[in-house]
Amino acid sequence: MTNSFGSRAEIAVGSNKVALYRLDALIKAKVGDVETLPFSLRILLENLLRYEDGKTVNPADIEAVAKWDPTHRVDHEVQLRPARVLMQDFTGVPAVCDLAAMRDAFVALGLKGNEINPLRPADLVIDHSVQIDHAGTQLAFKQNVDLEYQRNRERYLFLKWGQKAFNNMKVVPPGTGICHQVNLEYLARVVWTDGGVAFPDSLVGTDSHTTMVNGLGVFGWGVGGIEAEAVMLGQPMAMLIPEVVGFELTGQLPPGATATDLVLMVTQQLRKKGVVDKFVEFYGAGIKALSLPDRATIANMAPEYGATMGFFPVDDETLNYLRFTGRPEDHVKLVERYCKENMLWRQDNPKFRFTDTLSLDLSQVEPSLAGPARPQDRVPLKVSRRSWRKAVAAILGDKAEAEPKVIESWADSTSMAAPGKLAATRNVTIDSTPFKLGHGSVVIAAITSCTNTSNPSVLMAAGLLAQRAVAKGLTSKPWVKTSLAPGSQVVTDYLIEAGVMKDLEALGFNLAGYGCTTCIGNSGPVHDSIAQAIKDENLVVCSVLSGNRNFEGRVNPVVRANYLASPPLVVAYALAGTMNIDLETEPLGLDQDGKPVFLRDLWPSTQEIAELVRRGVKREQFETRYAHVLDGDADWKQLEAPSGDTFAWDDKSTYIRKPTFFDNLGPTPKPLLDINNARVLAILGDSVTTDHISPAGNIAKGSPAGRYLDEHGVQARDYNQYGARRGNHEVMVRGTFANIRLKNLMLGGVEGGVTKYFPKAGEPEQLAIYDASVKYQAEGVPLIVLAGEQYGTGSSRDWAAKGTLLLGVRAVIAKSFERIHRSNLIGMGVLPLQFQPGTDAKSYGFTGEETFTIEGIAGGVQPKKQLDVIATKPDGTTVKFTATARVDTPQEVEYVAHGGILSYVLRQRAAALKAK
């Protein structure tokens, strides 16, 4: 490595010395004003100083960051090398499949398979596979874990093989917690050391909520599994120097407001601002009023407000959290010494350079929800009923305003129903308990997700509210499926220690699992009688969850309205049983004396919550739980994984199949070609998510994926979920665009994964998207997708891009792309193209009957190249327009030329080894 700016130096930490790359060396060299540079860019700058080699990083790259001008968009590409990679099992299984297939490809190229290993440390946390099949009982946890192992045995054996076969990879067994909470509480170091050099902790993760650790001052974000695999294999990550938006926080939270309410307000504000592809960095005096878990809650939802990161610099609160969660004192001292010595210790500077700024007075935060389908659609609690009635009317297509009905009896759940069409109910009986189900009935109430279960304050608030409700004789409504699925085993330890666990259990919030459950769509089924009533009466029922995602079709197939809320509000809605209630003026129920009990009667004070946290949460809990974190439970220990440098693929497996991406991979790529006479597979609207493109939830009987499993002898009860079968490309390609709420505008917005197929001869017909793809590919017809704004929002699912490729889609033309999905498409060799401003499929009058030719690809693309697109209508007339190739960097040009990032990395690695 070169050291052009003389930045390498040594400092003493206790009795030891460590090397570091000093940022103030650039000040001495009069290269940029580092003192006014945002902290997030300082970490990027240090990374470049440390990896300066004159090839991938040169002095001009370092100067470009140091002299960053926030008033101009910087089109300068730099190469970032994150210290490590974090994976969860839904995305981790296909990543390990790809690595195993790369070993096979290496063998085919005459090289040793075991030459393929992660070159960066990789941690894989198994957290996405537990499902809430059982809830509300003391046996729920054991029953769900047993089912988890039954369903996922093949996957877990494969991961145990990977743990043994690959160097530099650790697997955290199931039942430990959610990867982001485990990262925050255990894996993250804030300052890393390697070879006697200290440097800022940085990572990429295969889950969009990797940003949670930004609250700890760790630099990192979510990427696709494809991109993460390349980083694991030592590939630098190309990126343009980002814009950085400063978000000033002032004041402090008022009584009754929670960190959840705060993050929903932040999300709404930043989505309105527009921060896609940008860093957001928080500053201001208000940060001091936020605990580390509060900061992590805000950082966690960076994907929901669209930012690459939501960054909080290191300060005393960071050190306090590290100590409290059991990090060694020597390491805490290293963090303090390094950050203070290397200009990474938080201090507010009014001269900070930001692209733009906005601010929030924390005292203005109020209790809120978000829904019914997007995290940024914040609903103040005081208007929640009015908002709900508008939402349900819109869902049902009823434009009439629903006026409040006079309440006759608080004991009658139907008394809170809206009038007219919205007052429809259905009689249901479960376990000899009769009740009426209506629009707005809350059928799922889940305390879940890393977003909030990482925060003791909101969990203790839920526990105290439950304690008071139980004392007054209140119970959860019989139609509500209640569950507690925290992101760490420490949570149940401190709830028990604080004496509130038994009260949560009395309301049905029994431990159901440690993992990403309802928030990812692993809510499990609602009672059959409830599901049937919903279907028969076309009811719009609700879920309330303390998570970060509430997209259409995500939480549960029968639930059409989903609301994000703080854990205490989740408990409150379980007691109320309906969204059709004004919690500020209407009671949750009646106490033992028949008197109404209001939410304000149960809500704990800030002081009570703080006292319970002080009494219940202890350092020893973290030390004990993480002392043997890699060991796993008895079930994990009993799994006998296969061994060997290459994996013995089983063609009969319906979980783990050898992916086809590297089949017949030659040492050099084939030349790129224009796309001629392509058909449209789907025309999609705005805000189509990766949930729409590649659902993680249930596999429907009769769907292409369901038929495949039927053919392989799998019973419908054992279908499991798409997320759990991501190691089988045959299932996943059939599940691409299979979301039950997907609206293909070629069919007038019909819901489901269907399209209109145009044969070379004969009449068009409506088919499942997969079935149409098979026919088109047999005919040699390339495919494209047309889409609206923010295409690919949501989770960083590599299968949303992989499945798109395997369906035969060569290009996606959209109004705009979400950052990670655009990157993933390139990573699989699918070309992302962008309509010119003010134009889209609708403005051109496209119906999907056209054929499309895209010129300018042959011979290679360049960053932001303008390509000609010619659409030919059935009558022979043509529409010609230009689209911008969203291949943004020279490195991405290389990936496209090689047919994807993994093919590029494999060829580069093979060439380097052969050259030795």
Coordinates of C-alpha atoms in Angstrom, one line a residue, residues 341-697:
E341 CA -7.5 10.8 18.1
N342 CA -8.8 10.4 14.6
M343 CA -11.5 13.1 14.3
L344 CA -14.4 10.6 14.7
W345 CA -15.7 11.7 18.1
R346 CA -19.1 13.5 17.8
Q347 CA -19.1 17.2 18.2
D348 CA -21.5 19.6 16.7
N349 CA -20.0 22.1 14.2
P350 CA -22.3 24.8 12.7
K351 CA -20.0 24.8 9.7
F352 CA -20.5 21.1 8.7
R353 CA -20.8 20.6 5.0
F354 CA -24.1 19.0 4.1
T355 CA -25.9 18.7 0.8
D356 CA -29.1 19.9 2.5
T357 CA -30.4 20.0 6.0
L358 CA -33.7 19.6 7.9
S359 CA -34.5 19.6 11.5
L360 CA -37.0 18.2 14.1
D361 CA -37.8 19.4 17.6
L362 CA -38.2 16.2 19.6
S363 CA -40.8 17.9 21.7
Q364 CA -43.1 17.9 18.7
V365 CA -43.2 14.1 18.5
E366 CA -46.6 12.6 19.3
P367 CA -48.0 9.1 19.6
S368 CA -48.5 7.7 16.1
L369 CA -49.0 4.7 13.8
A370 CA -48.0 4.2 10.2
G371 CA -50.2 2.5 7.6
P372 CA -52.2 0.9 6.2
A373 CA -49.5 -0.2 3.7
R374 CA -46.4 2.0 3.8
P375 CA -44.1 2.9 6.6
Q376 CA -43.9 6.6 5.6
D377 CA -47.7 7.1 5.9
R378 CA -47.7 8.3 9.5
V379 CA -51.0 8.6 11.3
P380 CA -51.2 10.6 14.5
L381 CA -53.0 8.5 17.1
K382 CA -55.5 11.3 17.7
V383 CA -56.8 11.0 14.1
S384 CA -56.3 7.3 13.7
R385 CA -60.0 6.3 13.5
R386 CA -60.7 9.0 11.0
S387 CA -57.7 7.9 8.9
W388 CA -58.7 4.2 9.2
R389 CA -62.2 4.9 7.9
K390 CA -60.8 6.7 4.9
A391 CA -58.4 3.9 4.3
V392 CA -60.9 1.1 4.4
A393 CA -63.3 3.1 2.2
A394 CA -60.5 3.4 -0.3
I395 CA -59.6 -0.3 -0.2
L396 CA -63.3 -1.2 -0.7
G397 CA -63.8 1.5 -3.3
D398 CA -66.4 3.2 -1.2
K399 CA -65.9 7.0 -1.6
A400 CA -68.5 7.9 1.0
E401 CA -67.2 9.4 4.2
A402 CA -67.8 7.3 7.2
E403 CA -69.2 9.3 10.1
P404 CA -68.7 8.2 13.7
K405 CA -71.5 6.2 15.1
V406 CA -73.0 6.9 18.5
I407 CA -71.5 4.4 21.0
E408 CA -74.2 2.4 22.7
S409 CA -72.3 -0.2 24.7
W410 CA -68.6 -0.4 25.2
A411 CA -68.9 -4.1 25.9
D412 CA -70.1 -4.6 22.3
S413 CA -67.2 -4.7 19.9
T414 CA -69.5 -3.9 16.9
S415 CA -70.6 -0.6 18.5
M416 CA -67.4 1.0 17.2
A417 CA -68.2 -0.1 13.6
A418 CA -68.7 2.6 10.9
P419 CA -72.1 2.9 9.3
G420 CA -73.3 1.8 6.0
K421 CA -71.2 -0.7 4.0
L422 CA -68.3 -0.4 6.4
A423 CA -70.5 -1.8 9.2
A424 CA -70.6 -5.3 7.8
T425 CA -69.9 -8.0 10.4
R426 CA -69.7 -11.8 10.5
N427 CA -70.5 -14.0 13.5
V428 CA -67.6 -16.3 14.4
T429 CA -67.2 -18.8 17.2
I430 CA -63.8 -20.1 18.4
D431 CA -63.5 -22.4 21.4
S432 CA -67.1 -21.8 22.4
T433 CA -66.5 -18.0 22.4
P434 CA -68.8 -16.2 20.0
F435 CA -67.9 -12.7 18.6
K436 CA -68.5 -10.5 15.6
L437 CA -65.7 -9.8 13.1
G438 CA -65.9 -6.6 11.1
H439 CA -63.9 -4.2 9.0
G440 CA -61.1 -2.9 11.1
S441 CA -60.9 -5.9 13.5
V442 CA -57.4 -6.4 14.6
V443 CA -56.6 -10.1 14.0
I444 CA -52.8 -9.9 14.6
A445 CA -51.0 -7.9 17.3
A446 CA -47.3 -8.7 17.3
I447 CA -44.5 -7.3 19.4
T448 CA -41.8 -8.2 16.9
S449 CA -38.9 -6.9 14.8
C450 CA -35.4 -5.6 15.6
T451 CA -36.6 -2.1 15.2
N452 CA -38.3 -2.0 18.6
T453 CA -37.3 -5.1 20.4
S454 CA -33.8 -3.7 20.6
N455 CA -35.1 -0.9 22.7
P456 CA -35.7 -1.7 26.4
S457 CA -37.7 1.5 27.0
V458 CA -40.6 0.6 24.6
L459 CA -40.6 -3.0 25.7
M460 CA -40.8 -2.0 29.4
A461 CA -43.6 0.4 28.4
A462 CA -45.5 -2.4 26.9
G463 CA -44.9 -4.5 30.0
L464 CA -46.1 -1.8 32.4
L465 CA -49.2 -1.2 30.2
A466 CA -50.0 -4.9 30.2
Q467 CA -49.5 -5.0 34.0
R468 CA -52.0 -2.3 34.6
A469 CA -54.5 -3.8 32.1
V470 CA -54.4 -7.1 33.8
A471 CA -54.8 -5.5 37.2
K472 CA -58.0 -3.9 35.9
G473 CA -59.3 -7.2 34.6
L474 CA -58.8 -6.4 30.9
T475 CA -58.1 -9.1 28.3
S476 CA -57.1 -9.2 24.7
K477 CA -60.0 -9.8 22.3
P478 CA -60.5 -13.4 21.4
W479 CA -60.1 -12.7 17.6
V480 CA -56.6 -11.2 18.1
K481 CA -53.6 -13.4 17.5
T482 CA -51.0 -12.1 19.9
S483 CA -47.3 -12.8 20.0
L484 CA -44.0 -11.8 21.4
A485 CA -41.0 -12.5 19.1
P486 CA -38.0 -10.4 20.2
G487 CA -34.7 -10.0 18.4
S488 CA -32.6 -11.1 21.4
Q489 CA -32.8 -13.6 24.2
V490 CA -31.8 -10.8 26.5
V491 CA -35.3 -9.3 26.1
T492 CA -37.1 -12.1 27.9
D493 CA -34.4 -12.0 30.6
Y494 CA -35.1 -8.4 31.4
L495 CA -38.8 -8.6 31.1
I496 CA -38.8 -11.5 33.6
E497 CA -36.4 -9.6 35.9
A498 CA -38.6 -6.5 35.8
G499 CA -41.7 -8.6 36.7
V500 CA -43.8 -7.8 33.7
M501 CA -43.4 -10.9 31.6
K502 CA -46.3 -12.7 33.3
D503 CA -48.6 -9.8 32.6
L504 CA -47.7 -9.8 28.9
E505 CA -48.4 -13.5 28.9
A506 CA -51.8 -13.0 30.6
L507 CA -52.7 -10.9 27.5
G508 CA -51.4 -13.6 25.1
F509 CA -48.0 -12.1 24.4
N510 CA -46.2 -15.3 25.2
L511 CA -42.7 -15.9 23.7
A512 CA -43.3 -17.3 20.3
G513 CA -39.7 -17.2 18.9
Y514 CA -36.5 -15.3 18.7
G515 CA -36.3 -14.0 15.1
C516 CA -37.8 -11.9 12.3
T517 CA -41.4 -13.2 12.4
T518 CA -44.5 -11.1 11.7
C519 CA -42.5 -8.2 10.2
I520 CA -41.1 -10.4 7.4
G521 CA -44.4 -12.2 6.8
N522 CA -43.8 -15.2 9.2
S523 CA -47.0 -14.3 11.1
G524 CA -48.4 -17.8 10.6
P525 CA -52.0 -18.5 9.9
V526 CA -55.0 -16.8 11.6
H527 CA -57.7 -19.2 12.9
D528 CA -59.5 -21.0 10.0
S529 CA -62.9 -19.6 11.1
I530 CA -61.5 -16.1 11.1
A531 CA -59.9 -16.5 7.7
Q532 CA -63.2 -17.9 6.3
A533 CA -65.2 -15.1 7.7
I534 CA -62.9 -12.6 6.2
K535 CA -63.2 -14.2 2.8
D536 CA -67.0 -14.7 2.9
E537 CA -67.7 -11.1 4.0
N538 CA -64.8 -9.5 2.1
L539 CA -63.7 -7.9 5.3
V540 CA -60.7 -5.6 5.6
V541 CA -59.1 -6.6 8.8
C542 CA -55.9 -5.3 10.4
S543 CA -52.6 -6.2 11.9
V544 CA -50.7 -4.0 14.4
L545 CA -47.0 -4.8 14.7
S546 CA -44.0 -3.1 16.2
G547 CA -42.0 -3.6 13.0
N548 CA -40.7 -1.6 10.1
R549 CA -42.5 -3.1 7.1
N550 CA -46.2 -3.2 6.4
F551 CA -46.3 -3.5 2.6
E552 CA -49.3 -5.1 0.8
G553 CA -49.5 -8.8 1.1
R554 CA -46.5 -9.0 3.4
V555 CA -47.8 -9.7 6.9
N556 CA -50.5 -12.2 6.2
P557 CA -52.5 -13.2 3.1
V558 CA -55.9 -12.4 4.6
V559 CA -54.9 -9.1 6.2
R560 CA -55.2 -6.1 3.9
A561 CA -54.4 -3.3 6.3
N562 CA -51.2 -3.3 8.4
Y563 CA -50.1 -0.7 10.9
L564 CA -46.7 -0.1 12.5
A565 CA -46.8 1.0 16.1
S566 CA -44.8 1.0 19.3
P567 CA -45.0 -2.1 21.5
P568 CA -47.3 -0.4 24.1
L569 CA -49.7 0.5 21.3
V570 CA -49.6 -3.0 20.0
V571 CA -50.8 -4.1 23.5
A572 CA -53.5 -1.4 23.5
Y573 CA -54.9 -2.5 20.1
A574 CA -54.9 -6.1 21.3
L575 CA -57.2 -5.0 24.1
A576 CA -59.3 -2.8 21.8
G577 CA -59.5 -5.4 19.1
T578 CA -60.2 -2.9 16.4
M579 CA -58.6 0.0 14.5
N580 CA -62.0 1.7 14.4
I581 CA -61.6 3.4 17.8
D582 CA -60.4 6.7 19.0
L583 CA -58.0 5.7 21.8
E584 CA -57.8 9.3 23.2
T585 CA -61.6 9.5 23.9
E586 CA -62.9 6.0 23.9
P587 CA -62.1 3.3 26.4
L588 CA -60.3 0.0 25.7
G589 CA -62.8 -1.9 27.8
L590 CA -64.4 -2.1 31.2
D591 CA -62.8 -3.0 34.5
Q592 CA -64.1 -5.4 37.2
D593 CA -66.6 -2.8 38.4
G594 CA -67.9 -2.0 35.0
K595 CA -66.1 1.3 34.7
P596 CA -64.5 2.3 31.4
V597 CA -60.7 2.0 31.2
F598 CA -59.0 4.5 28.9
L599 CA -55.5 4.3 27.3
R600 CA -54.4 7.2 29.5
D601 CA -55.3 5.2 32.6
L602 CA -52.8 2.5 31.6
W603 CA -50.0 4.5 30.0
P604 CA -46.8 4.6 32.1
S605 CA -44.8 7.8 32.8
T606 CA -41.4 8.4 31.4
Q607 CA -40.0 8.1 35.0
E608 CA -41.7 4.7 35.6
I609 CA -40.3 3.3 32.4
A610 CA -36.8 4.6 33.2
E611 CA -36.9 3.1 36.6
L612 CA -38.0 -0.3 35.3
V613 CA -35.2 -0.3 32.7
R614 CA -32.7 0.6 35.5
R615 CA -34.0 -2.2 37.6
G616 CA -34.5 -4.9 35.0
V617 CA -31.8 -4.6 32.4
K618 CA -28.3 -5.7 33.4
R619 CA -24.9 -6.2 31.9
E620 CA -24.8 -9.8 33.1
Q621 CA -27.7 -10.7 30.9
F622 CA -25.8 -9.8 27.8
E623 CA -22.6 -11.5 29.0
T624 CA -24.4 -14.7 29.8
R625 CA -26.5 -14.9 26.6
Y626 CA -23.6 -14.1 24.2
A627 CA -20.9 -16.2 26.0
H628 CA -21.7 -19.3 23.9
V629 CA -23.6 -17.6 21.0
L630 CA -22.2 -20.0 18.3
D631 CA -23.1 -23.2 20.2
G632 CA -26.8 -23.3 19.5
D633 CA -29.4 -25.4 21.3
A634 CA -29.6 -29.2 21.5
D635 CA -31.4 -29.5 18.1
W636 CA -28.7 -27.5 16.4
K637 CA -25.9 -29.6 18.0
Q638 CA -27.5 -32.8 16.9
L639 CA -27.5 -31.8 13.2
E640 CA -24.8 -33.9 11.5
A641 CA -23.7 -31.9 8.5
P642 CA -21.9 -33.3 5.5
S643 CA -18.2 -32.5 4.9
G644 CA -16.0 -31.9 1.9
D645 CA -14.6 -29.0 -0.1
T646 CA -17.5 -29.1 -2.6
F647 CA -21.1 -29.8 -1.7
A648 CA -22.9 -33.0 -2.7
W649 CA -26.0 -31.6 -4.4
D650 CA -29.1 -33.7 -4.2
D651 CA -31.3 -33.4 -7.3
K652 CA -34.3 -34.6 -5.2
S653 CA -34.0 -31.8 -2.7
T654 CA -36.7 -29.1 -2.8
Y655 CA -34.7 -26.8 -0.6
I656 CA -31.2 -26.8 -1.8
R657 CA -30.4 -27.0 -5.6
K658 CA -27.3 -26.1 -7.5
P659 CA -27.9 -22.7 -9.0
T660 CA -27.5 -22.4 -12.8
F661 CA -25.8 -19.0 -12.9
F662 CA -22.3 -20.5 -13.5
D663 CA -23.2 -23.3 -15.9
N664 CA -21.0 -23.3 -18.9
L665 CA -19.1 -20.2 -17.7
G666 CA -16.2 -19.6 -20.0
P667 CA -13.0 -17.7 -19.0
T668 CA -14.1 -14.7 -21.0
P669 CA -17.6 -13.1 -21.4
K670 CA -19.7 -13.2 -24.6
P671 CA -20.1 -9.9 -26.4
L672 CA -23.2 -7.8 -25.5
L673 CA -26.1 -7.7 -28.0
D674 CA -29.0 -5.4 -28.6
I675 CA -32.4 -6.5 -27.5
N676 CA -34.7 -7.2 -30.4
N677 CA -38.5 -7.6 -30.5
A678 CA -38.9 -8.2 -26.8
R679 CA -42.3 -8.8 -25.3
V680 CA -43.5 -7.1 -22.1
L681 CA -43.9 -9.5 -19.2
A682 CA -45.6 -6.9 -16.9
I683 CA -46.4 -3.2 -16.7
L684 CA -46.2 -2.1 -13.1
G685 CA -47.1 1.1 -11.2
D686 CA -45.3 3.2 -8.6
S687 CA -43.6 1.9 -5.4
V688 CA -43.5 -1.7 -6.5
T689 CA -41.5 -3.4 -3.8
T690 CA -39.2 -6.4 -3.7
D691 CA -42.0 -8.0 -1.8
H692 CA -44.1 -7.7 -5.0
I693 CA -41.3 -9.0 -7.1
S694 CA -40.1 -11.8 -4.9
P695 CA -42.4 -12.5 -2.0
A696 CA -41.0 -14.0 1.1
G697 CA -44.3 -15.3 2.5

